[in-house]
C-alpha positions as YAML, in Angstrom:
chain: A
units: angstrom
residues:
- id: 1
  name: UNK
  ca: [-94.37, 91.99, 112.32]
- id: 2
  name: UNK
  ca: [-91.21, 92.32, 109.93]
- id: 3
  name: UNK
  ca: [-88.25, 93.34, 111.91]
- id: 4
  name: UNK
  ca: [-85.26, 94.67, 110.81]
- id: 5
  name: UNK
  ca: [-82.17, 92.52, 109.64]
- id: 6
  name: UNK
  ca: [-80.07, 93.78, 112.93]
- id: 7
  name: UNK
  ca: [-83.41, 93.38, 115.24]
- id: 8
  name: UNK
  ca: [-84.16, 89.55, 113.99]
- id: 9
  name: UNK
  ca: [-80.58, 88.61, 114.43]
- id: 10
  name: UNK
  ca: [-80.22, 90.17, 117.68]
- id: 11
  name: UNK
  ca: [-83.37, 88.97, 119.08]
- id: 12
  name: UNK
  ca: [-82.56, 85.60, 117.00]
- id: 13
  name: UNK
  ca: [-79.09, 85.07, 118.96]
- id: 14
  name: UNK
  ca: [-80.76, 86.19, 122.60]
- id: 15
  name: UNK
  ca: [-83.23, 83.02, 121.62]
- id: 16
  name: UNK
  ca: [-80.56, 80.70, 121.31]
- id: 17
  name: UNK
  ca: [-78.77, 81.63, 124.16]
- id: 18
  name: UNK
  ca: [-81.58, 81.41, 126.33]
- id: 19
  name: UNK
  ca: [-82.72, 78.19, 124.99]
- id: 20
  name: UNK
  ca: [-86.19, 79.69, 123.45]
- id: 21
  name: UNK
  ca: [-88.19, 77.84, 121.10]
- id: 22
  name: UNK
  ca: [-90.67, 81.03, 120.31]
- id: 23
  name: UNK
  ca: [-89.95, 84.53, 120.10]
- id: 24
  name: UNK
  ca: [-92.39, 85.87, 117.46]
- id: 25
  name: UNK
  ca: [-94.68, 88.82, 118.47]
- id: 26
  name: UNK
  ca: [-98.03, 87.92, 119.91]
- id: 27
  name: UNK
  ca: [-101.17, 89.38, 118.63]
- id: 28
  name: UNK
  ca: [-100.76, 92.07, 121.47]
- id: 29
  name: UNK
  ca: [-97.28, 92.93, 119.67]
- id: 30
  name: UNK
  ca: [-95.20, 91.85, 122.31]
- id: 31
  name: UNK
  ca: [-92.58, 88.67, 123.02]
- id: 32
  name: UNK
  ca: [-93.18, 88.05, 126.41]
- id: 33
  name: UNK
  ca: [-90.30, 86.28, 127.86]
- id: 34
  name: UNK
  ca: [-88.67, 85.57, 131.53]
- id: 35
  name: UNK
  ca: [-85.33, 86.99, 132.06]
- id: 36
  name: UNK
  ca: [-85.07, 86.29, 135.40]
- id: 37
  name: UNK
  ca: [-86.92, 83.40, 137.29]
- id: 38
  name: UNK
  ca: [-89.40, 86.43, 138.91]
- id: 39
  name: UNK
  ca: [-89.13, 88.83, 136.68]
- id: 40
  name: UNK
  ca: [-91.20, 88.46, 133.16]
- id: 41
  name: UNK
  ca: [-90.75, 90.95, 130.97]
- id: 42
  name: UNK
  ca: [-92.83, 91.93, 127.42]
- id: 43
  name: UNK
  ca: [-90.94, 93.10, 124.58]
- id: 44
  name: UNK
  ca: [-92.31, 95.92, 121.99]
- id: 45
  name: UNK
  ca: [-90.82, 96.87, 118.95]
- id: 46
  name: UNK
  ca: [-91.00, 100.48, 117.17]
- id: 47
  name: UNK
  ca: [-89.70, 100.14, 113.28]
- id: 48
  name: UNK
  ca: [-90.04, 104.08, 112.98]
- id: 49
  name: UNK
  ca: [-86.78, 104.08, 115.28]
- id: 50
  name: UNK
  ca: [-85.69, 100.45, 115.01]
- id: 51
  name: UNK
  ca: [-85.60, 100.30, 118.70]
- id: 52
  name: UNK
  ca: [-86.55, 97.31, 121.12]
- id: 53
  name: UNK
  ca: [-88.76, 98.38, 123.94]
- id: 54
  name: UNK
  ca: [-88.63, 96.09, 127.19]
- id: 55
  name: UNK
  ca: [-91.14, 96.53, 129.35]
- id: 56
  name: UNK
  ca: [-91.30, 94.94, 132.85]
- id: 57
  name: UNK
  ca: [-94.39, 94.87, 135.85]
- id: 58
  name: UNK
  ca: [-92.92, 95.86, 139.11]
- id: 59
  name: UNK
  ca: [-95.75, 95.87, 141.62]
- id: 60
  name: UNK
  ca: [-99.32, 94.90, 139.53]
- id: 61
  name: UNK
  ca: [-101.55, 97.23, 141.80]
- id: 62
  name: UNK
  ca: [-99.31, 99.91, 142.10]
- id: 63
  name: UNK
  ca: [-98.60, 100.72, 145.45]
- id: 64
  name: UNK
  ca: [-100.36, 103.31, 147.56]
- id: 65
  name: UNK
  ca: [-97.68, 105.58, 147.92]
- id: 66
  name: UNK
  ca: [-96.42, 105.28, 144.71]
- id: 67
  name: UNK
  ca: [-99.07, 105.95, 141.98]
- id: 68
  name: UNK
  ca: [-98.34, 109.63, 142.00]
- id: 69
  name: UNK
  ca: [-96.42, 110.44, 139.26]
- id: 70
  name: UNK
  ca: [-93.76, 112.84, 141.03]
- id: 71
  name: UNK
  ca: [-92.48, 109.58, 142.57]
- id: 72
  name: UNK
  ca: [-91.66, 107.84, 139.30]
- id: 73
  name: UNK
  ca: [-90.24, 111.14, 137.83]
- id: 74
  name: UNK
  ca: [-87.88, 111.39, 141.28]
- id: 75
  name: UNK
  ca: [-86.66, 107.83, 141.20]
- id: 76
  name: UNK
  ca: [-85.72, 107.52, 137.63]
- id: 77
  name: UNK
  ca: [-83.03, 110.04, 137.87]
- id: 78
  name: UNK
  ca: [-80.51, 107.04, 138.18]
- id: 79
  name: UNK
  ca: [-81.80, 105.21, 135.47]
- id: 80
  name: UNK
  ca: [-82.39, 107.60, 133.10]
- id: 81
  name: UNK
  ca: [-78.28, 106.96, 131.33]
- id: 82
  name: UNK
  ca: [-79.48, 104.18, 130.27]
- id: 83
  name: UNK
  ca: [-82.49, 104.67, 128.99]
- id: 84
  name: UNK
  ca: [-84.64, 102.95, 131.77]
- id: 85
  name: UNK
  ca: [-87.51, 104.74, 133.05]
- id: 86
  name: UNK
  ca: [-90.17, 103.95, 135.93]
- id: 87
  name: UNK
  ca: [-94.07, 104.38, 134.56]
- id: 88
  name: UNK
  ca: [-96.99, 103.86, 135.86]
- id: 89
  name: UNK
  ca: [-99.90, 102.32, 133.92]
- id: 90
  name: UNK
  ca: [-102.71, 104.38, 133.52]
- id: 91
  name: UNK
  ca: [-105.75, 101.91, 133.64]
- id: 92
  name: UNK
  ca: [-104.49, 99.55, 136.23]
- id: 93
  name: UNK
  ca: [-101.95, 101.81, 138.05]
- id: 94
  name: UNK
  ca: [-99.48, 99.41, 137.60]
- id: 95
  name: UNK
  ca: [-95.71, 100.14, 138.51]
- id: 96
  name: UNK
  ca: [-93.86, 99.12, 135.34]
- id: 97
  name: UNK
  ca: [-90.07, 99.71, 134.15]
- id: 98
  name: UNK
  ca: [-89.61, 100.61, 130.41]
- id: 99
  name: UNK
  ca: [-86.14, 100.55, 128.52]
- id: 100
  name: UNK
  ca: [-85.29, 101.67, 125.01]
- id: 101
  name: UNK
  ca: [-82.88, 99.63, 123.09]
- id: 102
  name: UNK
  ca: [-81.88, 101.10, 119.54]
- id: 103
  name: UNK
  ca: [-80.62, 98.53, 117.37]
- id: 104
  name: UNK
  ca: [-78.71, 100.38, 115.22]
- id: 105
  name: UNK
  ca: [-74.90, 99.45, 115.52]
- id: 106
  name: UNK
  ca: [-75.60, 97.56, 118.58]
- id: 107
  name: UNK
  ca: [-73.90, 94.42, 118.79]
- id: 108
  name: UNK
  ca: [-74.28, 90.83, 120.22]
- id: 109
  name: UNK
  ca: [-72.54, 91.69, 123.33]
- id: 110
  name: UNK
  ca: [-74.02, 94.79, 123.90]
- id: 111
  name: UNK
  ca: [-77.36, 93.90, 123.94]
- id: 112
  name: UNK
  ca: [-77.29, 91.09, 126.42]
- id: 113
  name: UNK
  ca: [-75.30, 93.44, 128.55]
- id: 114
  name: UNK
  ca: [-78.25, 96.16, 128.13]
- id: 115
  name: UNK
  ca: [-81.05, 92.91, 128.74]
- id: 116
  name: UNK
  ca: [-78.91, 92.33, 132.12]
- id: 117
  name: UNK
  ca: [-78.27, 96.21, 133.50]
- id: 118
  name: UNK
  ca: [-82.54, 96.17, 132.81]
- id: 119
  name: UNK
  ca: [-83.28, 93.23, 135.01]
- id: 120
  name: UNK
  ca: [-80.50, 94.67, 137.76]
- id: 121
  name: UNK
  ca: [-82.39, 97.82, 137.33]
- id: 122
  name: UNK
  ca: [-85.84, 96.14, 137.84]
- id: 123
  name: UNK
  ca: [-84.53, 94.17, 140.91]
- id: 124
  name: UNK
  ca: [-83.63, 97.78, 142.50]
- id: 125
  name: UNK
  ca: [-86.04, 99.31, 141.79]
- id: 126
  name: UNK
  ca: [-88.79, 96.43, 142.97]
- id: 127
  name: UNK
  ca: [-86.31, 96.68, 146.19]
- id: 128
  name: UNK
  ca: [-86.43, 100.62, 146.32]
- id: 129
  name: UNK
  ca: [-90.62, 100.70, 146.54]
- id: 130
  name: UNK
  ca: [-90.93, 97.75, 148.73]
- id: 131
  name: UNK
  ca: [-92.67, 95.36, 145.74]
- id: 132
  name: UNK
  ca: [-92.70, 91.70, 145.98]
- id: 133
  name: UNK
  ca: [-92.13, 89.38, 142.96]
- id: 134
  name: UNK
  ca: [-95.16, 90.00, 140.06]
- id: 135
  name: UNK
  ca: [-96.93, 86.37, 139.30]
- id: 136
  name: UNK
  ca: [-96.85, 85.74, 136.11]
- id: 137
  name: UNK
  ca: [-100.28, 86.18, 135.38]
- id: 138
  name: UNK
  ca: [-100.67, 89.52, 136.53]
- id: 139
  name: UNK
  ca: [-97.97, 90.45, 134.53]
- id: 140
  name: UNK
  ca: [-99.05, 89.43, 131.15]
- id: 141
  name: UNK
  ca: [-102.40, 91.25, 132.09]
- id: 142
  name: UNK
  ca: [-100.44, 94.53, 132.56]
- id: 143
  name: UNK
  ca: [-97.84, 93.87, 129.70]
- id: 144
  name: UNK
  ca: [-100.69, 93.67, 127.18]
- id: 145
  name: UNK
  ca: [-102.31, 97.22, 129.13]
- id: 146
  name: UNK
  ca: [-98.91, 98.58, 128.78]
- id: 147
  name: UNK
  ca: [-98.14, 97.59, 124.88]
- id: 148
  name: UNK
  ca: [-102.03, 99.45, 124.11]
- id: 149
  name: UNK
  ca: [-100.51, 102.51, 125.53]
- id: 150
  name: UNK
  ca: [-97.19, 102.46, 124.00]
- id: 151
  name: UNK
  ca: [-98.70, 101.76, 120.43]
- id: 152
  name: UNK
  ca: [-101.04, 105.04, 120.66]
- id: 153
  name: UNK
  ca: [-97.88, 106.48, 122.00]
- id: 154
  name: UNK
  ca: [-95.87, 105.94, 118.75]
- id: 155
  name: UNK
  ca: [-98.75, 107.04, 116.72]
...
């Protein structure tokens, strides 16, 4: 997938920072990488707007209480200045967390600083509904269900 100059470089400098050997897209047309030693996190890019989507599994089946939608829309009222919004999956009913990052005139700096409010945001939230830590393999199950449905979103 052929990023833009600013995206490679940014994503190139949060790779060697982070000590990463790989951070290419996978065939699902995500970068799945852990931010935080719980928290795994898939990210999606959107050339039409040059903007890094980071996507992150909260609670993998949902919770009971919290797969109807009015709950999301209530509790991202905080997030929403910075772009972070709470979703739930549609097949698996997964409670996710979804940031947009546009790359344009974003610097170094300001991007790990947006990577770090996103995993502050997921521990609150994760805190907020009750949700214990995601294993990793239930996460890249429901990143790869989430990336489906934000390609036919961008469509």
């Amino acid at each position: 997938m052929p990023l833009s100059p600013q995206a490679r470089a940014l994503l190139d400098a949060m790779a060697r920072d982070h000590g990463l050997r790989a951070h290419d897209f996978d065939r699902d047309g995500l970068i799945p990488i852990r931010l935080d030693p719980d928290l795994d996190v898939g990210f999606a890019w959107d050339a039409a707007t040059d903007s890094l989507y980071v996507m992150a599994v909260i609670a993998a089946d949902g919770l009971p209480d919290h797969r109807d939608p009015a709950w999301a829309f209530r509790h991202n009222r905080g997030l929403a200045a910075r772009r972070t919004r709470i979703a739930i999956e549609p097949a698996t009913g997964a409670l996710t967390l979804v940031r947009d990052i546009p790359f344009a005139g974003v610097a170094y700096w300001q991007f790990a600083e947006m990577l770090d409010a996103f995993v502050g945001d997921a521990r609150t939230v994760r805190k907020q509904c009750g949700a214990i830590p995601v294993p990793a393999a239930a996460t890249a199950g429901t990143l790869e269900e989430l990336s489906q449905h934000f390609v036919m979103m961008r469509v």
